[in-house]
PDB file of C-alpha atoms in Angstrom:
ATOM      1  CA  MET A   1       9.996  12.351  23.409  1.00 92.00           C
ATOM      2  CA  ASP A   2       7.586   9.587  22.415  1.00 95.00           C
ATOM      3  CA  PRO A   3       8.162   6.519  24.664  1.00 97.00           C
ATOM      4  CA  ARG A   4       8.384   4.255  21.573  1.00 97.00           C
ATOM      5  CA  ILE A   5      11.583   5.951  20.372  1.00 98.00           C
ATOM      6  CA  PRO A   6      14.097   4.105  22.639  1.00 98.00           C
ATOM      7  CA  HIS A   7      12.528   0.735  21.715  1.00 97.00           C
ATOM      8  CA  LEU A   8      12.734   1.513  17.991  1.00 98.00           C
ATOM      9  CA  LEU A   9      16.379   2.619  18.311  1.00 98.00           C
ATOM     10  CA  ARG A  10      17.286  -0.597  20.137  1.00 98.00           C
ATOM     11  CA  LYS A  11      15.487  -2.799  17.592  1.00 97.00           C
ATOM     12  CA  LEU A  12      17.045  -0.960  14.659  1.00 97.00           C
ATOM     13  CA  ALA A  13      20.544  -1.415  16.125  1.00 97.00           C
ATOM     14  CA  GLU A  14      19.973  -5.172  16.576  1.00 97.00           C
ATOM     15  CA  ILE A  15      18.408  -5.998  13.177  1.00 96.00           C
ATOM     16  CA  PRO A  16      21.588  -6.256  11.033  1.00 95.00           C
ATOM     17  CA  PHE A  17      23.051  -8.846  13.428  1.00 95.00           C
ATOM     18  CA  GLN A  18      20.078 -11.200  13.595  1.00 94.00           C
ATOM     19  CA  PRO A  19      20.908 -14.274  11.489  1.00 91.00           C
ATOM     20  CA  LEU A  20      17.301 -15.455  11.025  1.00 93.00           C
ATOM     21  CA  ARG A  21      15.756 -12.085  10.211  1.00 95.00           C
ATOM     22  CA  SER A  22      13.822 -11.388   7.050  1.00 95.00           C
ATOM     23  CA  HIS A  23      15.452  -9.705   4.081  1.00 95.00           C
ATOM     24  CA  SER A  24      14.084  -6.181   3.578  1.00 95.00           C
ATOM     25  CA  PHE A  25      13.888  -5.121  -0.063  1.00 94.00           C
ATOM     26  CA  GLY A  26      16.272  -2.205  -0.629  1.00 94.00           C
ATOM     27  CA  GLU A  27      18.295  -2.739   2.550  1.00 95.00           C
ATOM     28  CA  GLU A  28      21.487  -2.615   0.488  1.00 94.00           C
ATOM     29  CA  GLU A  29      20.750   1.086  -0.108  1.00 93.00           C
ATOM     30  CA  HIS A  30      20.494   2.193   3.517  1.00 95.00           C
ATOM     31  CA  GLU A  31      22.289  -0.698   5.270  1.00 95.00           C
ATOM     32  CA  PHE A  32      20.110  -0.040   8.334  1.00 96.00           C
ATOM     33  CA  ARG A  33      21.815   3.301   9.005  1.00 97.00           C
ATOM     34  CA  VAL A  34      19.913   6.513   9.586  1.00 97.00           C
ATOM     35  CA  GLY A  35      20.989   9.996   8.613  1.00 97.00           C
ATOM     36  CA  PRO A  36      21.514  12.777  11.146  1.00 97.00           C
ATOM     37  CA  LYS A  37      18.570  13.810  13.294  1.00 98.00           C
ATOM     38  CA  LEU A  38      16.805  16.994  12.275  1.00 98.00           C
ATOM     39  CA  THR A  39      16.348  19.957  14.550  1.00 98.00           C
ATOM     40  CA  GLU A  40      12.886  21.198  15.445  1.00 98.00           C
ATOM     41  CA  ALA A  41      13.802  24.405  13.601  1.00 98.00           C
ATOM     42  CA  ARG A  42      14.518  22.465  10.382  1.00 98.00           C
ATOM     43  CA  VAL A  43      11.179  20.644  10.567  1.00 98.00           C
ATOM     44  CA  ALA A  44       9.372  23.917  11.341  1.00 98.00           C
ATOM     45  CA  ALA A  45      11.056  25.584   8.346  1.00 98.00           C
ATOM     46  CA  PHE A  46       9.864  22.747   6.081  1.00 97.00           C
ATOM     47  CA  GLU A  47       6.343  23.123   7.471  1.00 96.00           C
ATOM     48  CA  ALA A  48       6.368  26.870   6.878  1.00 95.00           C
ATOM     49  CA  GLU A  49       7.748  26.482   3.358  1.00 94.00           C
ATOM     50  CA  HIS A  50       5.014  24.002   2.399  1.00 93.00           C
ATOM     51  CA  ASP A  51       2.221  25.374   4.627  1.00 92.00           C
ATOM     52  CA  ILE A  52       1.615  22.001   6.320  1.00 94.00           C
ATOM     53  CA  ALA A  53       2.051  20.380   9.727  1.00 96.00           C
ATOM     54  CA  VAL A  54       4.273  17.278   9.775  1.00 97.00           C
ATOM     55  CA  PRO A  55       2.374  14.541  11.681  1.00 98.00           C
ATOM     56  CA  ASP A  56       3.727  14.179  15.215  1.00 98.00           C
ATOM     57  CA  ALA A  57       4.940  10.567  14.910  1.00 98.00           C
ATOM     58  CA  LEU A  58       6.987  11.438  11.813  1.00 98.00           C
ATOM     59  CA  ARG A  59       8.315  14.573  13.560  1.00 98.00           C
ATOM     60  CA  GLN A  60       9.367  12.397  16.522  1.00 98.00           C
ATOM     61  CA  PHE A  61      11.175  10.031  14.167  1.00 98.00           C
ATOM     62  CA  LEU A  62      12.969  12.825  12.303  1.00 98.00           C
ATOM     63  CA  THR A  63      14.097  14.661  15.452  1.00 98.00           C
ATOM     64  CA  HIS A  64      14.944  11.680  17.689  1.00 98.00           C
ATOM     65  CA  ILE A  65      15.951   8.823  15.349  1.00 98.00           C
ATOM     66  CA  GLY A  66      17.130  10.187  12.005  1.00 98.00           C
ATOM     67  CA  GLY A  67      16.287  12.402   9.070  1.00 97.00           C
ATOM     68  CA  SER A  68      16.847   9.785   6.350  1.00 97.00           C
ATOM     69  CA  GLY A  69      18.022   6.243   5.751  1.00 96.00           C
ATOM     70  CA  ALA A  70      16.896   2.977   7.330  1.00 97.00           C
ATOM     71  CA  ALA A  71      13.262   2.235   6.547  1.00 97.00           C
ATOM     72  CA  PRO A  72      11.305  -0.192   4.384  1.00 96.00           C
ATOM     73  CA  PHE A  73      12.104  -0.319   0.666  1.00 95.00           C
ATOM     74  CA  TYR A  74      14.972   2.038  -0.300  1.00 95.00           C
ATOM     75  CA  GLY A  75      14.652   4.089   2.857  1.00 96.00           C
ATOM     76  CA  LEU A  76      13.419   7.340   4.293  1.00 97.00           C
ATOM     77  CA  VAL A  77      13.725  10.265   1.893  1.00 96.00           C
ATOM     78  CA  PRO A  78      15.577  13.306   3.323  1.00 97.00           C
ATOM     79  CA  LEU A  79      13.005  15.934   4.286  1.00 96.00           C
ATOM     80  CA  GLU A  80      14.248  18.458   1.715  1.00 94.00           C
ATOM     81  CA  ARG A  81      13.486  15.906  -1.031  1.00 96.00           C
ATOM     82  CA  CYS A  82      10.018  14.963   0.256  1.00 96.00           C
ATOM     83  CA  SER A  83       7.236  16.109  -2.031  1.00 94.00           C
ATOM     84  CA  LEU A  84       3.582  16.862  -1.436  1.00 95.00           C
ATOM     85  CA  LEU A  85       1.143  14.808  -3.483  1.00 94.00           C
ATOM     86  CA  ILE A  86      -2.594  14.681  -4.003  1.00 92.00           C
ATOM     87  CA  MET A  87      -4.644  11.665  -5.011  1.00 90.00           C
ATOM     88  CA  ASN A  88      -5.909  11.802  -8.576  1.00 84.00           C
ATOM     89  CA  PRO A  89      -9.621  12.519  -8.895  1.00 79.00           C
ATOM     90  CA  ARG A  90     -11.874   9.495  -8.963  1.00 72.00           C
ATOM     91  CA  GLY A  91     -12.192   8.111 -12.489  1.00 69.00           C
ATOM     92  CA  GLU A  92     -14.154   5.099 -13.627  1.00 72.00           C
ATOM     93  CA  PRO A  93     -15.733   3.040 -10.816  1.00 75.00           C
ATOM     94  CA  GLY A  94     -13.394   0.313  -9.651  1.00 72.00           C
ATOM     95  CA  GLU A  95     -10.316   1.873 -11.288  1.00 75.00           C
ATOM     96  CA  PRO A  96      -7.274   2.456  -9.035  1.00 76.00           C
ATOM     97  CA  ARG A  97      -6.271   6.032  -8.304  1.00 82.00           C
ATOM     98  CA  GLY A  98      -2.768   7.415  -8.646  1.00 87.00           C
ATOM     99  CA  PHE A  99      -1.022  10.451  -7.187  1.00 91.00           C
ATOM    100  CA  GLU A 100       0.406  13.647  -8.614  1.00 89.00           C
ATOM    101  CA  ASP A 101       2.372  16.619  -7.329  1.00 90.00           C
ATOM    102  CA  ALA A 102       0.306  19.079  -5.317  1.00 91.00           C
ATOM    103  CA  GLY A 103       0.020  22.509  -6.853  1.00 84.00           C
ATOM    104  CA  PRO A 104      -0.325  25.862  -5.076  1.00 78.00           C
ATOM    105  CA  GLY A 105      -4.146  25.645  -4.956  1.00 73.00           C
ATOM    106  CA  ASP A 106      -4.269  22.031  -3.773  1.00 75.00           C
ATOM    107  CA  HIS A 107      -4.064  22.752  -0.043  1.00 71.00           C
ATOM    108  CA  GLU A 108      -7.836  22.555   0.394  1.00 74.00           C
ATOM    109  CA  GLY A 109      -7.891  18.820  -0.377  1.00 76.00           C
ATOM    110  CA  ASP A 110      -6.165  15.814   1.153  1.00 91.00           C
ATOM    111  CA  LEU A 111      -2.380  16.122   1.014  1.00 95.00           C
ATOM    112  CA  PHE A 112       0.178  13.342   1.296  1.00 96.00           C
ATOM    113  CA  LEU A 113       3.907  13.587   1.933  1.00 97.00           C
ATOM    114  CA  HIS A 114       6.123  11.201  -0.052  1.00 97.00           C
ATOM    115  CA  VAL A 115       8.459   9.923   2.691  1.00 97.00           C
ATOM    116  CA  ILE A 116       9.805   6.490   1.660  1.00 96.00           C
ATOM    117  CA  GLU A 117      11.543   5.711  -1.621  1.00 91.00           C
ATOM    118  CA  MET A 118      10.039   2.585  -3.183  1.00 93.00           C
ATOM    119  CA  GLY A 119      11.390   2.878  -6.717  1.00 88.00           C
ATOM    120  CA  CYS A 120       9.744   3.325 -10.119  1.00 88.00           C
ATOM    121  CA  THR A 121       6.376   5.041  -9.728  1.00 90.00           C
ATOM    122  CA  ASP A 122       5.426   3.338  -6.450  1.00 92.00           C
ATOM    123  CA  VAL A 123       5.068   5.709  -3.514  1.00 94.00           C
ATOM    124  CA  CYS A 124       4.967   5.385   0.262  1.00 96.00           C
ATOM    125  CA  LEU A 125       3.165   8.366   1.743  1.00 96.00           C
ATOM    126  CA  ILE A 126       1.947   9.776   5.012  1.00 98.00           C
ATOM    127  CA  GLY A 127      -1.278  11.760   5.175  1.00 96.00           C
ATOM    128  CA  VAL A 128      -0.749  15.375   6.258  1.00 96.00           C
ATOM    129  CA  THR A 129      -4.324  16.670   5.864  1.00 94.00           C
ATOM    130  CA  GLY A 130      -7.755  15.074   5.724  1.00 92.00           C
ATOM    131  CA  PRO A 131      -9.080  11.860   7.288  1.00 94.00           C
ATOM    132  CA  LEU A 132      -5.806   9.965   6.685  1.00 95.00           C
ATOM    133  CA  THR A 133      -3.612  12.467   8.561  1.00 96.00           C
ATOM    134  CA  GLY A 134      -0.740  10.594  10.193  1.00 97.00           C
ATOM    135  CA  ARG A 135      -1.515   7.287   8.457  1.00 97.00           C
ATOM    136  CA  VAL A 136       0.945   5.566   6.109  1.00 97.00           C
ATOM    137  CA  LEU A 137      -0.260   4.420   2.715  1.00 95.00           C
ATOM    138  CA  ILE A 138       1.374   2.788  -0.260  1.00 94.00           C
ATOM    139  CA  GLY A 139       0.260   3.355  -3.830  1.00 91.00           C
ATOM    140  CA  ASN A 140       1.346   3.878  -7.397  1.00 90.00           C
ATOM    141  CA  SER A 141       1.623   7.363  -8.896  1.00 89.00           C
ATOM    142  CA  ASP A 142       0.318   6.146 -12.241  1.00 86.00           C
ATOM    143  CA  GLY A 143      -2.612   4.306 -10.700  1.00 85.00           C
ATOM    144  CA  HIS A 144      -1.450   0.845 -11.854  1.00 82.00           C
ATOM    145  CA  TRP A 145      -2.697  -0.419  -8.501  1.00 81.00           C
ATOM    146  CA  GLY A 146      -4.812   1.264  -5.876  1.00 79.00           C
ATOM    147  CA  PRO A 147      -3.616   2.779  -2.614  1.00 87.00           C
ATOM    148  CA  ASN A 148      -3.337   0.566   0.450  1.00 90.00           C
ATOM    149  CA  VAL A 149      -3.747   2.283   3.826  1.00 94.00           C
ATOM    150  CA  SER A 150      -1.784   0.631   6.622  1.00 94.00           C
ATOM    151  CA  SER A 151      -3.665  -0.462   9.717  1.00 94.00           C
ATOM    152  CA  ALA A 152      -0.815   0.994  11.819  1.00 95.00           C
ATOM    153  CA  THR A 153      -2.031   4.020  13.763  1.00 95.00           C
ATOM    154  CA  ASP A 154       0.909   6.241  12.806  1.00 97.00           C
ATOM    155  CA  PHE A 155       4.422   6.303  11.358  1.00 98.00           C
ATOM    156  CA  LEU A 156       6.135   5.024  14.530  1.00 98.00           C
ATOM    157  CA  ASP A 157       3.767   2.032  14.744  1.00 98.00           C
ATOM    158  CA  TRP A 158       4.270   1.323  11.030  1.00 97.00           C
ATOM    159  CA  TYR A 159       8.061   1.518  11.404  1.00 98.00           C
ATOM    160  CA  GLY A 160       7.937  -0.702  14.496  1.00 97.00           C
ATOM    161  CA  ARG A 161       5.870  -3.261  12.583  1.00 96.00           C
ATOM    162  CA  TRP A 162       8.572  -3.370   9.898  1.00 97.00           C
ATOM    163  CA  LEU A 163      11.263  -4.023  12.534  1.00 97.00           C
ATOM    164  CA  ASP A 164       9.150  -6.607  14.392  1.00 97.00           C
ATOM    165  CA  HIS A 165       8.252  -8.565  11.253  1.00 95.00           C
ATOM    166  CA  MET A 166      11.855  -8.518  10.081  1.00 95.00           C
ATOM    167  CA  SER A 167      13.165  -9.611  13.485  1.00 96.00           C
ATOM    168  CA  ALA A 168      10.656 -12.491  13.578  1.00 95.00           C
ATOM    169  CA  GLY A 169      11.781 -13.671  10.131  1.00 95.00           C
ATOM    170  CA  ARG A 170       8.321 -13.146   8.625  1.00 93.00           C
ATOM    171  CA  ASP A 171       7.171 -12.683   5.062  1.00 91.00           C
ATOM    172  CA  ASN A 172       5.264  -9.468   4.471  1.00 90.00           C
ATOM    173  CA  ARG A 173       4.406  -8.486   0.895  1.00 86.00           C
ATOM    174  CA  ALA A 174       3.160  -5.026   1.924  1.00 87.00           C
ATOM    175  CA  LEU A 175       6.548  -4.226   3.530  1.00 90.00           C
ATOM    176  CA  GLN A 176       8.534  -6.243   0.945  1.00 90.00           C
ATOM    177  CA  LEU A 177      10.000  -8.603   3.566  1.00 93.00           C
ATOM    178  CA  THR A 178      11.158 -12.072   2.568  1.00 92.00           C
ATOM    179  CA  SER A 179      11.705 -14.697   5.271  1.00 91.00           C
ATOM    180  CA  PRO A 180      14.802 -16.907   5.281  1.00 89.00           C
ATOM    181  CA  ARG A 181      12.526 -19.921   4.618  1.00 82.00           C
ATOM    182  CA  LEU A 182      10.992 -18.353   1.535  1.00 80.00           C
ATOM    183  CA  ARG A 183      14.322 -16.987   0.249  1.00 69.00           C
ATOM    184  CA  ALA A 184      15.740 -20.526   0.277  1.00 68.00           C
ATOM    185  CA  HIS A 185      12.828 -22.068  -1.652  1.00 58.00           C
ATOM    186  CA  PRO A 186      13.293 -22.410  -5.463  1.00 56.00           C
ATOM    187  CA  ASP A 187       9.653 -21.379  -6.131  1.00 58.00           C
ATOM    188  CA  ARG A 188       9.743 -18.454  -3.686  1.00 48.00           C
ATOM    189  CA  HIS A 189       8.060 -15.989  -6.050  1.00 50.00           C
ATOM    190  CA  ARG A 190       5.009 -18.203  -6.506  1.00 50.00           C
ATOM    191  CA  MET A 191       4.813 -19.041  -2.797  1.00 48.00           C
ATOM    192  CA  ALA A 192       4.808 -15.463  -1.512  1.00 49.00           C
ATOM    193  CA  PRO A 193       1.453 -14.599   0.048  1.00 47.00           C
ATOM    194  CA  GLU A 194      -0.648 -11.966  -1.694  1.00 47.00           C
ATOM    195  CA  ILE A 195      -1.284  -8.660   0.021  1.00 40.00           C
TER     196      ILE A 195
END
């Protein structure tokens, strides 16, 4: 087991009871609860079905923390509902790129697994092939805004960052966290820092 797992479990258990924590967009959906852990066999079956390897940090999360629930935005999507996406081909220079479902012949390119529910056409993905393997990125399926690759090294670091920023009562537009200070201000939407 990854040594970060016990720390993440402890932090996750404490978050709902911290009075000065940030508000996490979508927390009403998951209420900081995780679904049942997945077995290694279940993850392996998903990998075989989709002909991919689930990045190790995500595998560690699914098998030692939970298979759905508490995560940024509306939460971690159950593995059976995760979909494989590819980035749309490059269009006009400077235009953002969206994402679309991967087809049977798309396994030669970069593949991304849709793992966090953000709502509308926004997607939170983890790279499963190519140079972004294991990295979390946020984008928009329709290409309304370009993808943003997290500086976190992997899913566990990204998840830990969410918990740490929330615990510290910080604002974070990329993770949709709103501090108690900003939530109380009447002009909070104009004051929020840009990504």
